[in-house]
Amino acid sequence: MRDMLTINFDLLSKPFDPIFSMNKNEVQIYKKLVQGILRGYFWYMKIGIIKEYKNPPDKRVVFSPEKCVEIKKIFPQVEFLIESSNIRCFADSEYKLKGINVVSDLSSCDILIGVKEVPIDKLMHNKKYFFFSHTIKKQPYNKDLLKEILKRKIDLYDHETIVDKSDNRLIGFGYYAGVIGAYNGFRTYGLKKDLFNIPKAIDLKDRVEFDKTLKNINLPNIKILLSGKGRVGRGAMEVLDYLKIQQVSPKDFIDKNFNNPVYTNIDVLDYNYSNLIENSVSNFYNFPEKFESIFSKFSSVADIYFAGHYHNPKAPKLITLNDMKKNNFNIDVIADISCDIDGPIACTIRPSTINDPIYGFHKSNSIECDFLNPDAIAVMAVDNLPCELPRDSSEMFGKMFLKHVIPSFFNDDKDDILKNSQMTSNGQLTPRFKYLSDYVLNDYECFNCGQEIHKDDANICEDMCPDCLEGI
């Protein structure tokens, strides 16, 4: 320490012009010293951009190099550190060209931001994290992740929980899920009907090439059904409108024939009905179990179905196994953009992948089959669609994060963006997410041997597993 201080004071005693004659080691020490002095007078926020470790690899990132530069211009207090990655859609060199530091260690950062779940072994204690944790619906496969986040006293802010005062989500990749889901739906239809064969979206350079490819398809006089009015629905609708496909009302879609391809965009009351309570949107969202599906009036005339809506598990199923066996079931292709397994669409039996995006479901036998089988519905159910245009979807996500989240770091969170999105704090669930208590606290460690045991098997008084109790 004494030697370091001596060197530092020696450096300070040098005039500024001769700094260029310093050796490399002296320059680094000088830089650190100046930074330390500046930090004493000015507050800096270090934001670390995490490398995506989840498999299959995800090329997306929250901030592109251009977005990092834009944020630093608006908020000079921000310093970005980019964790080096060989899979990210923006190369390390692109960040370096913009003067953004690329590093292998993010431990000095105040905030860490990623896209997908951070592996448990990569989590750092007592840090603030932003990423999609996929835990707010009590997903069993990520229970251990949330438990470890609590154990390590991490402050978790889930992208999915970033909402406004009316509980509307502010950021997400849904728009690009809709855009790419519609593209994949048309690609599936072209292959199923042997009409055209366009490249996979993942093989296209960017949105410009994507749009040029779309322009090359010729559709027959088919009816295209789209459900959902949110980001996903708007993304899919943009593709339909780009292709100049005529939009018609739900009633005309059912009742009329057309000499050109058409589509309709349906909302919940178009395909659900109640004889028990007033048919209103608020009643459907509050009491979905009191409604029944009338989706068959659409499935009997539609050729392609783009599913882009959120489905409440208590709401009626849209397409059942029995529905598909009926002679009037007309749909050949289902692009299940929402990809709800065991959800509203019975033929969505598993997610598909970017490399192998289509599978068939036999209408009569109710089993998976070749999608080219004449008795098969072709199902496209890729569950990570935005990854197929990673640069474009990352740019859009970063734009939303800058608009809705970054200002909250510097304005005392005046709109409660951070307060409402924070899931954990100091090892505890925040009040808004206390409903997850039974999800993360339904296991015990045996007091005697340390084995994890389910609460139903534990002796609550003794906190011991059955084996240890038996040995007493």
Tab-separated table of C-alpha atoms in Angstrom:
chain	number	residue	atom	x	y	z
A	1	MET	CA	0.000	0.000	0.000
A	2	ARG	CA	2.884	2.391	0.901
A	3	ASP	CA	4.555	1.706	-2.481
A	4	MET	CA	1.278	2.242	-4.312
A	5	LEU	CA	0.694	5.560	-2.589
A	6	THR	CA	4.262	6.634	-3.387
A	7	ILE	CA	3.800	5.805	-7.045
A	8	ASN	CA	0.472	7.620	-7.171
A	9	PHE	CA	1.883	10.793	-5.649
A	10	ASP	CA	4.839	10.594	-8.006
A	11	LEU	CA	2.390	10.464	-10.898
A	12	LEU	CA	0.450	13.429	-9.615
A	13	SER	CA	3.648	15.442	-9.389
A	14	LYS	CA	4.272	14.971	-13.125
A	15	PRO	CA	3.117	17.752	-15.443
A	16	PHE	CA	0.242	16.827	-17.743
A	17	ASP	CA	2.141	17.016	-21.030
A	18	PRO	CA	4.698	14.312	-20.142
A	19	ILE	CA	1.857	11.868	-19.357
A	20	PHE	CA	2.408	10.457	-22.806
A	21	SER	CA	5.899	9.383	-21.763
A	22	MET	CA	4.547	7.228	-18.897
A	23	ASN	CA	4.927	3.508	-19.225
A	24	LYS	CA	1.821	1.335	-19.580
A	25	ASN	CA	1.672	0.411	-15.900
A	26	GLU	CA	1.946	4.045	-14.788
A	27	VAL	CA	-0.850	5.086	-17.160
A	28	GLN	CA	-3.186	2.456	-15.715
A	29	ILE	CA	-2.408	3.547	-12.156
A	30	TYR	CA	-2.944	7.189	-13.129
A	31	LYS	CA	-6.314	6.390	-14.733
A	32	LYS	CA	-7.494	4.491	-11.650
A	33	LEU	CA	-6.406	7.328	-9.402
A	34	VAL	CA	-8.249	9.944	-11.469
A	35	GLN	CA	-11.344	7.763	-11.602
A	36	GLY	CA	-11.197	7.366	-7.834
A	37	ILE	CA	-10.976	11.121	-7.331
A	38	LEU	CA	-13.889	11.712	-9.730
A	39	ARG	CA	-15.990	9.122	-7.945
A	40	GLY	CA	-15.432	11.037	-4.761
A	41	TYR	CA	-17.166	14.065	-6.263
A	42	PHE	CA	-19.581	12.504	-8.731
A	43	TRP	CA	-21.904	9.519	-8.439
A	44	TYR	CA	-21.508	6.807	-11.075
A	45	MET	CA	-23.720	3.808	-11.753
A	46	LYS	CA	-22.067	0.727	-13.185
A	47	ILE	CA	-24.419	-1.390	-15.282
A	48	GLY	CA	-23.214	-4.819	-16.305
A	49	ILE	CA	-24.620	-6.574	-19.384
A	50	ILE	CA	-24.630	-10.308	-18.713
A	51	LYS	CA	-23.551	-12.989	-21.149
A	52	GLU	CA	-26.468	-15.345	-21.873
A	53	TYR	CA	-25.599	-18.809	-20.590
A	54	LYS	CA	-28.884	-20.655	-21.053
A	55	ASN	CA	-29.189	-23.455	-23.621
A	56	PRO	CA	-30.188	-23.366	-26.400
A	57	PRO	CA	-28.028	-20.261	-26.823
A	58	ASP	CA	-29.893	-16.956	-26.869
A	59	LYS	CA	-28.247	-14.280	-29.003
A	60	ARG	CA	-30.362	-11.391	-27.711
A	61	VAL	CA	-29.134	-8.616	-25.440
A	62	VAL	CA	-30.911	-5.800	-23.612
A	63	PHE	CA	-28.682	-3.005	-24.953
A	64	SER	CA	-26.988	-2.805	-28.340
A	65	PRO	CA	-23.749	-0.817	-28.674
A	66	GLU	CA	-25.711	2.116	-30.154
A	67	LYS	CA	-28.180	2.053	-27.260
A	68	CYS	CA	-25.353	2.082	-24.698
A	69	VAL	CA	-23.954	5.222	-26.327
A	70	GLU	CA	-27.396	6.831	-26.405
A	71	ILE	CA	-27.979	6.112	-22.712
A	72	LYS	CA	-24.575	7.526	-21.730
A	73	LYS	CA	-25.382	10.748	-23.563
A	74	ILE	CA	-28.661	11.134	-21.673
A	75	PHE	CA	-27.332	9.858	-18.336
A	76	PRO	CA	-23.572	10.580	-18.130
A	77	GLN	CA	-23.481	8.946	-14.677
A	78	VAL	CA	-23.914	5.510	-16.295
A	79	GLU	CA	-20.916	3.345	-17.039
A	80	PHE	CA	-21.465	0.125	-18.983
A	81	LEU	CA	-19.453	-3.058	-18.632
A	82	ILE	CA	-20.213	-5.755	-21.216
A	83	GLU	CA	-19.466	-9.338	-20.283
A	84	SER	CA	-17.551	-10.873	-23.186
A	85	SER	CA	-19.668	-13.263	-25.255
A	86	ASN	CA	-19.073	-15.347	-28.357
A	87	ILE	CA	-22.790	-15.916	-29.010
A	88	ARG	CA	-24.313	-12.437	-28.651
A	89	CYS	CA	-25.824	-10.951	-31.825
A	90	PHE	CA	-23.565	-7.916	-31.376
A	91	ALA	CA	-19.887	-8.881	-31.321
A	92	ASP	CA	-17.551	-7.731	-28.548
A	93	SER	CA	-15.710	-5.681	-31.178
A	94	GLU	CA	-18.873	-3.678	-31.934
A	95	TYR	CA	-19.047	-2.531	-28.308
A	96	LYS	CA	-15.329	-1.758	-28.209
A	97	LEU	CA	-15.640	0.385	-31.351
A	98	LYS	CA	-18.173	2.515	-29.465
A	99	GLY	CA	-15.848	2.908	-26.494
A	100	ILE	CA	-17.776	0.488	-24.272
A	101	ASN	CA	-15.682	-1.679	-21.956
A	102	VAL	CA	-15.838	-5.437	-22.599
A	103	VAL	CA	-14.783	-7.457	-19.549
A	104	SER	CA	-14.827	-10.956	-18.095
A	105	ASP	CA	-15.762	-9.900	-14.545
A	106	LEU	CA	-18.924	-7.958	-13.624
A	107	SER	CA	-18.481	-8.131	-9.856
A	108	SER	CA	-17.891	-4.365	-9.582
A	109	CYS	CA	-21.266	-3.535	-11.148
A	110	ASP	CA	-24.183	-2.010	-9.251
A	111	ILE	CA	-26.824	-3.493	-11.568
A	112	LEU	CA	-26.679	-6.613	-13.751
A	113	ILE	CA	-29.010	-6.922	-16.742
A	114	GLY	CA	-29.675	-9.965	-18.923
A	115	VAL	CA	-32.437	-11.517	-20.982
A	116	LYS	CA	-32.986	-15.135	-19.917
A	117	GLU	CA	-32.557	-16.786	-16.514
A	118	VAL	CA	-29.092	-16.559	-14.981
A	119	PRO	CA	-27.735	-20.026	-14.063
A	120	ILE	CA	-27.615	-20.562	-10.309
A	121	ASP	CA	-23.844	-21.000	-10.267
A	122	LYS	CA	-23.422	-17.599	-11.991
A	123	LEU	CA	-25.505	-15.598	-9.493
A	124	MET	CA	-23.559	-13.075	-7.406
A	125	HIS	CA	-24.528	-12.350	-3.807
A	126	ASN	CA	-26.175	-9.047	-2.845
A	127	LYS	CA	-26.531	-7.748	-6.405
A	128	LYS	CA	-29.426	-6.161	-8.268
A	129	TYR	CA	-30.516	-8.221	-11.279
A	130	PHE	CA	-32.911	-7.615	-14.165
A	131	PHE	CA	-33.875	-10.644	-16.282
A	132	PHE	CA	-36.788	-12.902	-17.200
A	133	SER	CA	-36.855	-15.318	-14.251
A	134	HIS	CA	-39.950	-17.262	-15.389
A	135	THR	CA	-41.075	-17.726	-11.802
A	136	ILE	CA	-44.119	-15.453	-11.402
A	137	LYS	CA	-46.480	-18.234	-12.499
A	138	LYS	CA	-44.787	-20.649	-10.074
A	139	GLN	CA	-43.043	-22.499	-12.882
A	140	PRO	CA	-41.698	-25.639	-11.196
A	141	TYR	CA	-38.524	-25.782	-13.282
A	142	ASN	CA	-37.288	-22.451	-11.862
A	143	LYS	CA	-38.288	-22.858	-8.217
A	144	ASP	CA	-34.685	-23.565	-7.200
A	145	LEU	CA	-33.546	-20.431	-9.024
A	146	LEU	CA	-35.857	-18.191	-6.991
A	147	LYS	CA	-34.914	-19.968	-3.768
A	148	GLU	CA	-31.239	-19.333	-4.484
A	149	ILE	CA	-31.940	-15.682	-5.323
A	150	LEU	CA	-33.521	-15.306	-1.882
A	151	LYS	CA	-30.692	-17.205	-0.223
A	152	ARG	CA	-28.049	-14.958	-1.802
A	153	LYS	CA	-30.009	-11.808	-0.870
A	154	ILE	CA	-30.296	-10.695	-4.476
A	155	ASP	CA	-32.685	-7.902	-5.470
A	156	LEU	CA	-34.545	-9.358	-8.455
A	157	TYR	CA	-36.463	-7.183	-10.917
A	158	ASP	CA	-38.206	-9.337	-13.497
A	159	HIS	CA	-38.706	-7.827	-16.964
A	160	GLU	CA	-42.163	-9.397	-16.979
A	161	THR	CA	-43.192	-7.521	-13.829
A	162	ILE	CA	-42.254	-4.052	-15.091
A	163	VAL	CA	-45.681	-2.438	-15.346
A	164	ASP	CA	-47.342	0.953	-15.245
A	165	LYS	CA	-49.822	2.124	-12.597
A	166	SER	CA	-52.612	0.282	-14.411
A	167	ASP	CA	-50.635	-2.987	-14.361
A	168	ASN	CA	-49.919	-2.868	-18.109
A	169	ARG	CA	-46.589	-4.395	-19.066
A	170	LEU	CA	-44.100	-1.823	-20.308
A	171	ILE	CA	-41.357	-3.925	-21.875
A	172	GLY	CA	-41.131	-7.274	-23.609
A	173	PHE	CA	-40.316	-9.115	-26.811
A	174	GLY	CA	-43.977	-9.819	-27.650
A	175	TYR	CA	-44.071	-7.597	-30.723
A	176	TYR	CA	-41.281	-9.530	-32.432
A	177	ALA	CA	-42.800	-12.826	-31.315
A	178	GLY	CA	-45.885	-11.760	-33.279
A	179	VAL	CA	-43.907	-10.615	-36.316
A	180	ILE	CA	-41.815	-13.768	-36.565
A	181	GLY	CA	-44.699	-16.036	-35.555
A	182	ALA	CA	-46.743	-14.744	-38.499
A	183	TYR	CA	-43.783	-15.249	-40.853
A	184	ASN	CA	-43.312	-18.799	-39.589
A	185	GLY	CA	-47.039	-19.445	-39.936
A	186	PHE	CA	-46.959	-18.493	-43.598
A	187	ARG	CA	-43.785	-20.515	-44.131
A	188	THR	CA	-45.538	-23.522	-42.574
A	189	TYR	CA	-48.574	-23.042	-44.825
A	190	GLY	CA	-46.366	-22.850	-47.936
A	191	LEU	CA	-44.670	-26.132	-47.037
A	192	LYS	CA	-47.884	-27.870	-45.971
A	193	LYS	CA	-49.653	-26.966	-49.220
A	194	ASP	CA	-46.537	-27.233	-51.417
A	195	LEU	CA	-47.022	-23.637	-52.582
A	196	PHE	CA	-43.723	-21.960	-51.675
A	197	ASN	CA	-40.618	-22.522	-49.576
A	198	ILE	CA	-39.175	-19.409	-47.965
A	199	PRO	CA	-36.068	-19.466	-45.728
A	200	LYS	CA	-36.299	-19.688	-41.956
A	201	ALA	CA	-36.296	-16.265	-40.323
A	202	ILE	CA	-33.131	-17.185	-38.403
A	203	ASP	CA	-31.279	-17.444	-41.733
A	204	LEU	CA	-32.150	-13.872	-42.741
A	205	LYS	CA	-29.760	-11.023	-42.000
A	206	ASP	CA	-32.226	-8.508	-40.587
A	207	ARG	CA	-35.723	-7.078	-40.806
A	208	VAL	CA	-35.017	-5.586	-44.246
A	209	GLU	CA	-34.244	-8.992	-45.749
A	210	PHE	CA	-37.138	-10.439	-43.750
A	211	ASP	CA	-39.600	-8.016	-45.365
A	212	LYS	CA	-38.192	-8.628	-48.862
A	213	THR	CA	-38.664	-12.364	-48.391
A	214	LEU	CA	-42.261	-11.915	-47.269
A	215	LYS	CA	-43.022	-9.942	-50.408
A	216	ASN	CA	-42.183	-12.994	-52.524
A	217	ILE	CA	-45.032	-15.175	-51.257
A	218	ASN	CA	-48.297	-15.559	-53.144
A	219	LEU	CA	-51.273	-16.635	-51.067
A	220	PRO	CA	-54.448	-18.206	-52.450
A	221	ASN	CA	-57.880	-16.995	-51.350
A	222	ILE	CA	-57.609	-18.175	-47.764
A	223	LYS	CA	-58.982	-16.998	-44.436
A	224	ILE	CA	-56.470	-16.154	-41.702
A	225	LEU	CA	-57.584	-15.962	-38.077
A	226	LEU	CA	-55.626	-13.940	-35.508
A	227	SER	CA	-56.436	-13.867	-31.790
A	228	GLY	CA	-54.924	-11.306	-29.441
A	229	LYS	CA	-54.881	-7.517	-29.234
A	230	GLY	CA	-51.639	-7.017	-27.310
A	231	ARG	CA	-48.022	-6.719	-28.463
A	232	VAL	CA	-48.033	-10.189	-30.005
A	233	GLY	CA	-51.245	-9.523	-31.895
A	234	ARG	CA	-50.012	-6.143	-33.109
A	235	GLY	CA	-46.778	-7.682	-34.369
A	236	ALA	CA	-48.619	-10.378	-36.324
A	237	MET	CA	-51.084	-7.814	-37.684
A	238	GLU	CA	-48.217	-5.687	-38.946
A	239	VAL	CA	-47.081	-8.590	-41.132
A	240	LEU	CA	-50.613	-9.152	-42.429
A	241	ASP	CA	-50.986	-5.474	-43.269
A	242	TYR	CA	-47.517	-5.349	-44.851
A	243	LEU	CA	-48.682	-8.081	-47.232
A	244	LYS	CA	-51.787	-5.985	-47.952
A	245	ILE	CA	-54.100	-8.784	-46.841
A	246	GLN	CA	-57.621	-7.434	-46.459
A	247	GLN	CA	-58.918	-7.154	-42.897
A	248	VAL	CA	-62.601	-8.021	-42.423
A	249	SER	CA	-64.947	-8.054	-39.454
A	250	PRO	CA	-65.376	-11.281	-37.466
A	251	LYS	CA	-68.959	-11.547	-38.751
A	252	ASP	CA	-67.964	-11.193	-42.414
A	253	PHE	CA	-65.089	-13.619	-41.852
A	254	ILE	CA	-67.635	-16.260	-40.803
A	255	ASP	CA	-70.476	-15.461	-43.199
A	256	LYS	CA	-68.889	-14.348	-46.460
A	257	ASN	CA	-66.658	-15.753	-49.194
A	258	PHE	CA	-63.912	-13.654	-50.744
A	259	ASN	CA	-61.898	-13.645	-53.966
A	260	ASN	CA	-58.699	-12.704	-52.145
A	261	PRO	CA	-56.944	-13.649	-48.893
A	262	VAL	CA	-58.495	-12.018	-45.812
A	263	TYR	CA	-57.914	-11.930	-42.076
A	264	THR	CA	-59.788	-10.995	-38.944
A	265	ASN	CA	-58.445	-10.103	-35.505
A	266	ILE	CA	-60.660	-11.465	-32.733
A	267	ASP	CA	-60.879	-10.564	-29.055
A	268	VAL	CA	-62.136	-12.602	-26.088
A	269	LEU	CA	-65.834	-11.832	-26.486
A	270	ASP	CA	-65.736	-12.890	-30.135
A	271	TYR	CA	-65.005	-16.498	-29.164
A	272	ASN	CA	-66.354	-16.808	-25.594
A	273	TYR	CA	-69.942	-16.484	-24.380
A	274	SER	CA	-71.755	-16.704	-21.061
A	275	ASN	CA	-75.339	-17.597	-20.252
A	276	LEU	CA	-74.652	-16.920	-16.567
A	277	ILE	CA	-73.403	-13.335	-16.395
A	278	GLU	CA	-73.227	-10.242	-18.553
A	279	ASN	CA	-70.932	-10.667	-21.545
A	280	SER	CA	-68.347	-7.989	-20.800
A	281	VAL	CA	-64.572	-8.004	-21.063
A	282	SER	CA	-64.191	-7.274	-17.350
A	283	ASN	CA	-66.481	-10.188	-16.455
A	284	PHE	CA	-64.513	-12.519	-18.706
A	285	TYR	CA	-61.212	-11.567	-17.072
A	286	ASN	CA	-62.661	-11.771	-13.563
A	287	PHE	CA	-64.861	-14.864	-14.021
A	288	PRO	CA	-63.525	-16.830	-17.011
A	289	GLU	CA	-64.914	-20.090	-15.637
A	290	LYS	CA	-68.453	-18.751	-16.195
A	291	PHE	CA	-67.915	-18.599	-19.970
A	292	GLU	CA	-67.945	-21.249	-22.677
A	293	SER	CA	-66.081	-21.337	-25.967
A	294	ILE	CA	-67.790	-20.492	-29.260
A	295	PHE	CA	-64.505	-20.720	-31.171
A	296	SER	CA	-65.861	-23.427	-33.496
A	297	LYS	CA	-67.655	-20.810	-35.609
A	298	PHE	CA	-64.167	-19.567	-36.590
A	299	SER	CA	-62.373	-22.923	-36.819
A	300	SER	CA	-64.997	-24.125	-39.318
A	301	VAL	CA	-64.006	-21.451	-41.866
A	302	ALA	CA	-60.363	-20.472	-41.106
A	303	ASP	CA	-57.419	-21.975	-43.017
A	304	ILE	CA	-54.615	-20.609	-40.819
A	305	TYR	CA	-54.825	-19.679	-37.154
A	306	PHE	CA	-52.316	-17.348	-35.475
A	307	ALA	CA	-52.730	-17.705	-31.692
A	308	GLY	CA	-51.366	-14.532	-30.112
A	309	HIS	CA	-53.526	-14.051	-27.026
A	310	TYR	CA	-52.903	-14.593	-23.322
A	311	HIS	CA	-54.880	-17.557	-22.008
A	312	ASN	CA	-56.135	-17.778	-18.438
A	313	PRO	CA	-55.994	-21.459	-17.365
A	314	LYS	CA	-59.541	-21.048	-15.969
A	315	ALA	CA	-60.891	-19.902	-19.339
A	316	PRO	CA	-62.511	-22.326	-21.797
A	317	LYS	CA	-60.358	-24.331	-24.190
A	318	LEU	CA	-60.477	-23.088	-27.764
A	319	ILE	CA	-59.644	-26.253	-29.710
A	320	THR	CA	-60.220	-29.634	-28.083
A	321	LEU	CA	-59.358	-33.117	-29.330
A	322	ASN	CA	-63.022	-33.661	-30.167
A	323	ASP	CA	-63.187	-30.390	-32.105
A	324	MET	CA	-60.400	-31.527	-34.414
A	325	LYS	CA	-62.180	-34.789	-35.164
A	326	LYS	CA	-65.283	-33.041	-36.461
A	327	ASN	CA	-65.857	-32.859	-40.209
A	328	ASN	CA	-66.321	-29.104	-40.162
A	329	PHE	CA	-62.906	-28.400	-38.589
A	330	ASN	CA	-61.120	-26.520	-41.362
A	331	ILE	CA	-57.803	-25.239	-39.987
A	332	ASP	CA	-54.711	-26.687	-41.701
A	333	VAL	CA	-51.992	-24.632	-39.953
A	334	ILE	CA	-51.779	-23.352	-36.385
A	335	ALA	CA	-49.009	-20.931	-35.495
A	336	ASP	CA	-49.254	-21.016	-31.710
A	337	ILE	CA	-47.224	-17.909	-30.987
A	338	SER	CA	-48.200	-17.945	-27.300
A	339	CYS	CA	-47.126	-21.617	-27.108
A	340	ASP	CA	-49.212	-22.698	-24.126
A	341	ILE	CA	-48.543	-26.398	-23.564
A	342	ASP	CA	-51.643	-28.202	-22.263
A	343	GLY	CA	-53.401	-24.898	-22.790
A	344	PRO	CA	-56.249	-23.696	-25.001
A	345	ILE	CA	-55.140	-25.555	-28.154
A	346	ALA	CA	-55.036	-29.330	-27.759
A	347	CYS	CA	-52.645	-29.965	-30.656
A	348	THR	CA	-49.914	-27.829	-29.057
A	349	ILE	CA	-48.430	-30.786	-27.237
A	350	ARG	CA	-44.858	-29.508	-26.990
A	351	PRO	CA	-42.722	-26.528	-27.967
A	352	SER	CA	-40.947	-26.792	-31.282
A	353	THR	CA	-37.491	-25.379	-31.948
A	354	ILE	CA	-35.967	-22.830	-34.277
A	355	ASN	CA	-34.061	-25.623	-36.030
A	356	ASP	CA	-37.120	-27.881	-36.292
A	357	PRO	CA	-40.103	-25.524	-36.021
A	358	ILE	CA	-42.999	-27.636	-37.358
A	359	TYR	CA	-44.648	-30.858	-36.259
A	360	GLY	CA	-47.889	-32.542	-37.207
A	361	PHE	CA	-50.838	-33.549	-35.059
A	362	HIS	CA	-53.151	-36.243	-36.408
A	363	LYS	CA	-56.729	-35.026	-36.146
A	364	SER	CA	-58.279	-38.482	-35.793
A	365	ASN	CA	-55.629	-40.362	-33.831
A	366	SER	CA	-54.616	-37.437	-31.588
A	367	ILE	CA	-50.905	-38.197	-31.864
A	368	GLU	CA	-47.881	-36.392	-33.247
A	369	CYS	CA	-47.123	-37.202	-36.871
A	370	ASP	CA	-45.501	-35.842	-40.028
A	371	PHE	CA	-46.991	-32.397	-40.658
A	372	LEU	CA	-47.317	-33.244	-44.375
A	373	ASN	CA	-49.769	-36.040	-43.573
A	374	PRO	CA	-53.123	-35.097	-45.195
A	375	ASP	CA	-54.917	-35.751	-41.875
A	376	ALA	CA	-52.462	-33.639	-39.856
A	377	ILE	CA	-52.687	-30.119	-38.553
A	378	ALA	CA	-49.296	-28.451	-39.053
A	379	VAL	CA	-48.271	-26.894	-35.731
A	380	MET	CA	-45.616	-24.187	-35.384
A	381	ALA	CA	-44.971	-23.681	-31.650
A	382	VAL	CA	-41.493	-22.184	-31.302
A	383	ASP	CA	-41.293	-20.717	-27.796
A	384	ASN	CA	-38.402	-18.293	-28.375
A	385	LEU	CA	-39.432	-16.637	-31.632
A	386	PRO	CA	-37.716	-13.239	-31.091
A	387	CYS	CA	-34.362	-15.077	-31.158
A	388	GLU	CA	-34.812	-15.483	-34.909
A	389	LEU	CA	-34.250	-11.739	-35.452
A	390	PRO	CA	-31.992	-11.088	-32.453
A	391	ARG	CA	-30.509	-7.757	-33.503
A	392	ASP	CA	-33.835	-6.152	-34.390
A	393	SER	CA	-35.662	-7.493	-31.329
A	394	SER	CA	-32.773	-6.437	-29.064
A	395	GLU	CA	-32.866	-2.898	-30.469
A	396	MET	CA	-36.592	-2.644	-29.751
A	397	PHE	CA	-36.264	-4.073	-26.234
A	398	GLY	CA	-33.458	-1.652	-25.388
A	399	LYS	CA	-35.556	1.249	-26.624
A	400	MET	CA	-38.375	0.264	-24.258
A	401	PHE	CA	-35.990	-0.286	-21.328
A	402	LEU	CA	-34.448	3.148	-21.858
A	403	LYS	CA	-37.853	4.817	-22.042
A	404	HIS	CA	-39.526	3.109	-19.092
A	405	VAL	CA	-36.841	1.869	-16.682
A	406	ILE	CA	-33.552	3.764	-16.876
A	407	PRO	CA	-35.102	7.124	-15.836
A	408	SER	CA	-36.387	5.477	-12.643
A	409	PHE	CA	-32.775	5.058	-11.487
A	410	PHE	CA	-32.395	8.836	-11.429
A	411	ASN	CA	-35.833	10.295	-10.612
A	412	ASP	CA	-36.387	8.609	-7.228
A	413	ASP	CA	-38.610	6.067	-8.973
A	414	LYS	CA	-41.419	8.626	-9.088
A	415	ASP	CA	-43.710	6.270	-11.057
A	416	ASP	CA	-42.986	3.250	-8.813
A	417	ILE	CA	-41.590	1.297	-11.766
A	418	LEU	CA	-38.820	-0.245	-9.672
A	419	LYS	CA	-40.947	-0.655	-6.552
A	420	ASN	CA	-43.638	-2.606	-8.390
A	421	SER	CA	-41.252	-4.788	-10.371
A	422	GLN	CA	-38.968	-5.780	-7.494
A	423	MET	CA	-39.671	-9.379	-6.528
A	424	THR	CA	-37.074	-9.921	-3.803
A	425	SER	CA	-35.258	-7.772	-1.265
A	426	ASN	CA	-32.753	-8.732	1.425
A	427	GLY	CA	-33.666	-12.398	1.255
A	428	GLN	CA	-37.434	-11.837	1.340
A	429	LEU	CA	-40.245	-11.707	-1.202
A	430	THR	CA	-41.581	-8.172	-1.578
A	431	PRO	CA	-45.251	-7.596	-0.575
A	432	ARG	CA	-46.466	-7.656	-4.180
A	433	PHE	CA	-45.006	-11.151	-4.641
A	434	LYS	CA	-45.816	-12.738	-1.293
A	435	TYR	CA	-48.175	-15.048	-3.190
A	436	LEU	CA	-45.035	-16.975	-4.215
A	437	SER	CA	-44.302	-17.942	-0.588
A	438	ASP	CA	-45.758	-21.420	-0.877
A	439	TYR	CA	-43.844	-21.868	-4.149
A	440	VAL	CA	-40.414	-21.251	-2.622
A	441	LEU	CA	-41.092	-22.321	0.955
A	442	ASN	CA	-42.743	-25.683	0.395
A	443	ASP	CA	-39.568	-27.621	1.195
A	444	TYR	CA	-37.609	-28.089	4.396
A	445	GLU	CA	-34.114	-29.234	5.162
A	446	CYS	CA	-33.984	-32.093	7.618
A	447	PHE	CA	-32.536	-30.766	10.874
A	448	ASN	CA	-30.562	-33.991	11.327
A	449	CYS	CA	-29.148	-34.882	7.890
A	450	GLY	CA	-29.744	-31.779	5.755
A	451	GLN	CA	-31.750	-33.657	3.123
A	452	GLU	CA	-34.420	-31.554	1.382
A	453	ILE	CA	-37.884	-32.842	2.175
A	454	HIS	CA	-41.365	-31.809	1.096
A	455	LYS	CA	-43.455	-30.215	3.812
A	456	ASP	CA	-46.043	-32.975	3.553
A	457	ASP	CA	-43.385	-35.548	4.475
A	458	ALA	CA	-41.757	-33.536	7.250
A	459	ASN	CA	-42.499	-33.758	10.926
A	460	ILE	CA	-43.120	-30.056	11.455
A	461	CYS	CA	-42.341	-30.237	15.152
A	462	GLU	CA	-39.027	-31.998	14.657
A	463	ASP	CA	-38.122	-30.710	11.134
A	464	MET	CA	-36.772	-34.187	10.363
A	465	CYS	CA	-37.135	-36.417	7.341
A	466	PRO	CA	-38.994	-39.749	7.737
A	467	ASP	CA	-35.742	-41.754	7.623
A	468	CYS	CA	-34.176	-39.830	10.493
A	469	LEU	CA	-37.387	-39.966	12.525
A	470	GLU	CA	-37.489	-43.724	12.045
A	471	GLY	CA	-33.971	-44.041	13.399
A	472	ILE	CA	-34.737	-42.292	16.667
